[in-house]
Coordinates of C-alpha atoms and ligand atoms in Angstrom, one line a residue:
M1 CA 103.7 137.6 -65.4
D2 CA 102.2 138.1 -68.8
L3 CA 103.4 141.4 -70.3
L4 CA 100.1 142.8 -71.5
R5 CA 98.4 141.9 -68.2
S6 CA 101.1 143.7 -66.2
L7 CA 101.0 146.8 -68.4
E8 CA 97.3 146.9 -68.0
A9 CA 97.8 147.1 -64.2
C10 CA 99.9 150.3 -64.8
K11 CA 98.6 153.8 -64.7
L12 CA 101.1 155.3 -67.1
I13 CA 103.0 153.9 -70.0
V14 CA 105.7 155.8 -71.8
F15 CA 106.6 154.7 -75.3
D16 CA 109.6 155.4 -77.4
L17 CA 108.8 155.9 -81.2
D18 CA 111.5 154.8 -83.6
G19 CA 112.3 151.1 -83.4
T20 CA 109.5 150.6 -80.8
L21 CA 106.2 151.6 -82.3
Y22 CA 107.2 150.5 -85.8
E23 CA 109.7 148.0 -87.2
E24 CA 110.6 149.4 -90.6
T25 CA 114.3 149.6 -91.3
H26 CA 114.6 150.6 -95.0
H27 CA 115.0 154.3 -94.0
F28 CA 118.4 153.4 -92.7
D29 CA 119.6 152.7 -96.3
Y30 CA 118.3 156.1 -97.2
Y31 CA 120.1 157.6 -94.2
A32 CA 123.4 156.0 -95.2
E33 CA 123.0 157.3 -98.7
Q34 CA 122.3 160.8 -97.4
I35 CA 125.4 160.6 -95.2
A36 CA 127.6 159.2 -98.0
A37 CA 126.6 162.1 -100.2
R38 CA 127.9 164.5 -97.6
L39 CA 131.2 162.8 -97.1
P40 CA 134.3 163.8 -99.2
E41 CA 134.3 161.8 -102.3
A42 CA 137.6 160.1 -101.4
A43 CA 136.0 158.7 -98.2
R44 CA 132.8 157.3 -99.7
N45 CA 134.0 153.8 -100.7
D46 CA 135.6 153.3 -97.3
F47 CA 132.4 154.5 -95.6
W48 CA 130.2 152.0 -97.6
R49 CA 132.7 149.1 -97.0
D50 CA 132.8 149.7 -93.2
Y51 CA 129.1 150.4 -92.9
R52 CA 128.2 147.2 -94.7
D53 CA 130.7 145.2 -92.7
A54 CA 129.3 146.7 -89.5
L55 CA 125.8 145.7 -90.5
D56 CA 126.9 142.2 -91.4
G57 CA 128.9 141.6 -88.2
R58 CA 132.2 141.7 -90.0
H59 CA 133.5 144.9 -88.3
T60 CA 134.4 145.6 -84.7
L61 CA 131.9 148.4 -84.7
R62 CA 128.4 147.0 -84.3
I63 CA 125.0 147.8 -82.6
G64 CA 125.4 147.5 -78.9
R65 CA 128.9 148.9 -78.8
A66 CA 130.1 152.5 -78.5
Y67 CA 132.4 154.7 -80.5
D68 CA 134.9 157.0 -78.8
A69 CA 135.2 159.6 -81.6
A70 CA 137.7 161.7 -79.6
H71 CA 140.2 158.8 -79.6
D72 CA 138.8 156.8 -82.6
L73 CA 138.3 153.7 -80.5
I74 CA 135.4 151.2 -80.6
L75 CA 134.2 150.1 -77.2
A76 CA 132.3 147.1 -75.9
H77 CA 130.5 147.9 -72.7
R78 CA 128.1 146.5 -70.2
R79 CA 125.7 149.1 -68.9
G80 CA 128.3 151.8 -69.7
R81 CA 131.3 150.0 -68.1
V82 CA 133.9 149.3 -70.8
T83 CA 135.0 145.7 -71.1
D84 CA 137.0 145.8 -74.3
A85 CA 138.4 148.4 -76.7
W86 CA 139.7 148.3 -80.2
H87 CA 141.3 150.6 -82.8
W88 CA 139.2 151.1 -85.9
D89 CA 141.1 148.4 -87.7
G90 CA 140.1 145.8 -85.0
A91 CA 143.4 145.8 -83.1
P92 CA 142.6 145.4 -79.4
L93 CA 143.8 147.5 -76.5
S94 CA 145.4 145.7 -73.6
A95 CA 143.2 145.1 -70.5
T96 CA 145.5 147.5 -68.6
E97 CA 145.1 150.2 -71.2
V98 CA 141.3 149.7 -71.2
E99 CA 141.2 150.1 -67.4
Q100 CA 143.4 153.2 -67.4
R101 CA 141.4 154.9 -70.2
Y102 CA 137.9 154.0 -68.9
P103 CA 138.0 153.7 -65.1
E104 CA 134.4 155.2 -64.9
P105 CA 131.2 154.2 -66.6
L106 CA 130.7 156.0 -70.0
T107 CA 128.7 159.2 -70.2
F108 CA 127.4 159.5 -73.8
D109 CA 127.3 162.9 -75.2
R110 CA 126.2 162.2 -78.8
K111 CA 129.2 164.1 -80.1
E112 CA 132.6 162.7 -78.9
L113 CA 131.3 159.5 -77.2
L114 CA 128.6 157.8 -79.2
N115 CA 126.4 155.0 -78.0
V116 CA 125.6 152.7 -80.9
G117 CA 122.5 151.7 -79.1
D118 CA 120.3 151.5 -82.2
Q119 CA 120.7 151.4 -86.0
W120 CA 120.7 155.2 -86.4
W121 CA 124.1 155.3 -84.8
L122 CA 125.8 152.8 -87.0
P123 CA 126.1 154.8 -90.2
A124 CA 126.6 157.9 -88.1
S125 CA 129.6 156.5 -86.2
V126 CA 131.2 155.3 -89.4
A127 CA 130.7 158.7 -90.9
V128 CA 132.2 160.4 -87.9
H129 CA 135.2 158.2 -88.2
Y130 CA 135.6 159.4 -91.8
G131 CA 135.3 163.0 -90.7
I132 CA 131.8 164.1 -91.4
A133 CA 130.9 167.5 -90.0
E134 CA 128.3 167.6 -87.2
K135 CA 126.2 169.9 -89.3
A136 CA 126.2 167.6 -92.3
L137 CA 125.3 164.6 -90.2
G138 CA 122.3 166.6 -88.8
E139 CA 121.2 167.5 -92.4
A140 CA 121.4 163.8 -93.4
F141 CA 119.2 162.9 -90.4
L142 CA 116.6 165.6 -91.2
A143 CA 116.6 164.6 -94.9
T144 CA 115.9 161.0 -93.7
R145 CA 113.0 162.2 -91.5
D146 CA 111.6 164.1 -94.6
F147 CA 111.8 160.9 -96.5
M148 CA 110.0 159.0 -93.7
Q149 CA 107.1 161.5 -94.0
S150 CA 106.7 160.9 -97.7
E151 CA 104.5 158.5 -99.5
A152 CA 107.5 156.5 -100.5
F153 CA 108.1 155.3 -97.0
H154 CA 105.5 152.6 -96.3
M155 CA 104.7 151.7 -92.8
R156 CA 102.9 148.8 -91.4
P157 CA 101.1 149.4 -88.1
I158 CA 101.4 146.8 -85.4
P159 CA 98.1 145.0 -85.5
G160 CA 96.1 145.4 -82.2
L161 CA 98.4 148.1 -80.8
F162 CA 96.1 151.1 -81.2
E163 CA 93.1 149.1 -80.0
W164 CA 95.0 148.0 -76.9
I165 CA 96.2 151.5 -76.1
D166 CA 92.7 152.9 -76.6
A167 CA 91.2 150.4 -74.2
F168 CA 93.9 151.1 -71.7
R169 CA 93.1 154.8 -71.8
V170 CA 89.3 154.2 -71.6
H171 CA 90.0 152.3 -68.4
G172 CA 91.8 155.4 -67.0
G173 CA 95.4 154.6 -68.0
K174 CA 97.6 157.4 -69.3
T175 CA 100.1 157.1 -72.2
A176 CA 103.0 159.3 -73.3
L177 CA 105.3 159.3 -76.3
M178 CA 108.9 160.3 -75.8
T179 CA 111.2 160.5 -78.8
N180 CA 114.5 162.1 -79.7
S181 CA 113.1 162.8 -83.2
P182 CA 111.7 166.1 -84.3
E183 CA 108.0 167.0 -84.1
P184 CA 106.6 167.4 -87.6
D185 CA 107.9 164.1 -89.0
S186 CA 107.2 162.2 -85.8
R187 CA 103.6 163.4 -86.0
T188 CA 103.3 162.3 -89.6
I189 CA 104.7 158.9 -88.7
L190 CA 102.2 158.6 -85.8
K191 CA 99.5 159.3 -88.3
K192 CA 100.8 156.7 -90.7
L193 CA 100.7 154.2 -87.8
G194 CA 97.2 155.2 -86.8
L195 CA 98.6 156.3 -83.4
D196 CA 98.1 160.1 -83.7
Q197 CA 95.3 159.9 -81.1
A198 CA 96.9 157.4 -78.8
F199 CA 98.8 159.6 -76.3
D200 CA 98.0 161.9 -73.4
A201 CA 101.4 163.5 -73.7
L202 CA 103.9 164.0 -76.5
I203 CA 107.6 164.8 -76.0
F204 CA 109.7 165.4 -79.1
W205 CA 113.4 166.3 -79.3
A206 CA 113.6 164.5 -75.9
E207 CA 117.4 164.5 -75.7
K208 CA 117.5 161.0 -74.3
P209 CA 119.4 159.7 -72.4
L210 CA 120.6 162.9 -70.8
K211 CA 117.0 164.2 -70.1
T212 CA 115.1 160.9 -69.9
E213 CA 114.9 160.9 -66.2
A214 CA 113.8 164.5 -65.9
H215 CA 111.0 163.9 -68.5
L216 CA 109.9 160.8 -66.7
R217 CA 109.7 162.6 -63.4
A218 CA 107.7 165.4 -65.0
L219 CA 105.2 162.8 -66.5
L220 CA 104.8 161.0 -63.2
E221 CA 104.2 164.3 -61.5
R222 CA 101.8 165.5 -64.1
F223 CA 99.6 162.4 -64.0
Q224 CA 100.1 161.8 -60.3
V225 CA 101.4 158.3 -60.7
A226 CA 103.9 156.4 -58.6
P227 CA 107.0 155.0 -60.4
T228 CA 106.0 151.5 -59.6
D229 CA 102.7 152.0 -61.4
A230 CA 104.4 153.2 -64.5
A231 CA 106.3 151.6 -67.4
S232 CA 108.8 152.6 -70.0
V233 CA 108.8 150.8 -73.4
G234 CA 111.7 151.3 -75.8
D235 CA 114.4 149.8 -78.0
N236 CA 117.5 151.7 -76.7
W237 CA 118.6 150.4 -73.3
Q238 CA 120.6 153.5 -72.3
N239 CA 117.9 155.9 -73.5
D240 CA 114.7 154.2 -72.6
I241 CA 115.3 151.5 -70.0
A242 CA 118.2 152.5 -67.7
P243 CA 116.7 155.9 -66.5
A244 CA 113.3 154.3 -66.0
R245 CA 114.8 151.5 -63.9
R246 CA 116.6 154.1 -61.7
L247 CA 113.3 155.6 -60.9
G248 CA 111.7 152.3 -60.0
M249 CA 109.5 152.0 -63.1
K250 CA 108.7 148.8 -64.9
T251 CA 110.6 148.3 -68.2
V252 CA 110.0 146.7 -71.5
Y253 CA 113.0 146.4 -73.7
I254 CA 112.4 145.9 -77.4
D255 CA 115.6 144.1 -78.3
A256 CA 115.5 143.5 -82.1
F257 CA 119.3 142.8 -82.1
G258 CA 119.5 140.3 -79.3
L259 CA 121.7 142.6 -77.2
A260 CA 120.0 142.1 -73.9
E261 CA 121.1 140.0 -71.0
G262 CA 118.5 138.4 -68.7
D263 CA 118.2 141.0 -66.1
D264 CA 118.4 144.1 -68.4
A265 CA 114.6 144.8 -68.1
D266 CA 111.4 143.4 -66.6
W267 CA 110.4 142.2 -70.1
I268 CA 112.6 141.7 -73.1
L269 CA 111.1 141.0 -76.5
P270 CA 112.3 141.3 -80.1
S271 CA 109.3 143.4 -81.2
L272 CA 106.1 144.9 -79.7
R273 CA 104.4 142.9 -82.5
T274 CA 105.1 139.7 -80.7
A275 CA 103.1 140.9 -77.6
F276 CA 100.0 141.3 -79.7
A277 CA 100.5 138.3 -82.0
A278 CA 98.6 135.9 -79.9
G279 CA 94.9 136.6 -80.5
E280 CA 95.2 140.4 -80.0
R281 CA 94.0 140.4 -76.4
R282 CA 91.8 143.2 -75.3
I283 CA 91.7 144.7 -71.8
Ligands
MG1 MG1 114.1 154.0 -80.5

């Protein structure tokens, strides 16, 4: 069924922010620079080489994989189940070793086991490999969010998105924003996108994926909506899609990197823009 028509039949739609409601990527260059500046000088060249290689698909680390920082191993996984593992230099572990080390699905903790589920985690994982302190990584992230609030960070709203959300709400639908990002910069970004008046609920510092399910349950309860009448829209499968599926919600996976397999979500599209490209349908 047509995506927008199906969403219009919902009573609650929960949107992720970064990578979902906007498509800009040049802030990742800024983030990488901020990270590099906080690394020991001796590690900077290696950081840039591995980060560029990872971006260009020339490194074992890439978006869609995971980084086991505790053991310095790169992992390929399908829905958390490890299928392959490599040392940082690309040397593979044997199938037996993979099975022994990772008998259970991965539980990502954002510290020792990192899900490289979107582009934020690519420079971060490389930096963790080169020994960046957690505090320094956090500072690089916040410096990047500051940059994103500034005039220098240009954003292009997705044409038709606000009008569609507005009409959805006029017809009684509820909308929520749930983001792992902090509040002040996220509010500024929403303003830049013309979406600051688009949501009935706003959740910042959401701590997805650990707390996604709890947040979704609270939203369903607050707006008195059954999971089957609600949808989650996001670009990070572990954060935005898997927990919503477990609750029985509809799911829209924004898959800019072509990571999805056919049954990963109810709808899979490279960008929200494509849903509104054909004539900007109204409800
Ligand atoms: Mg996102």
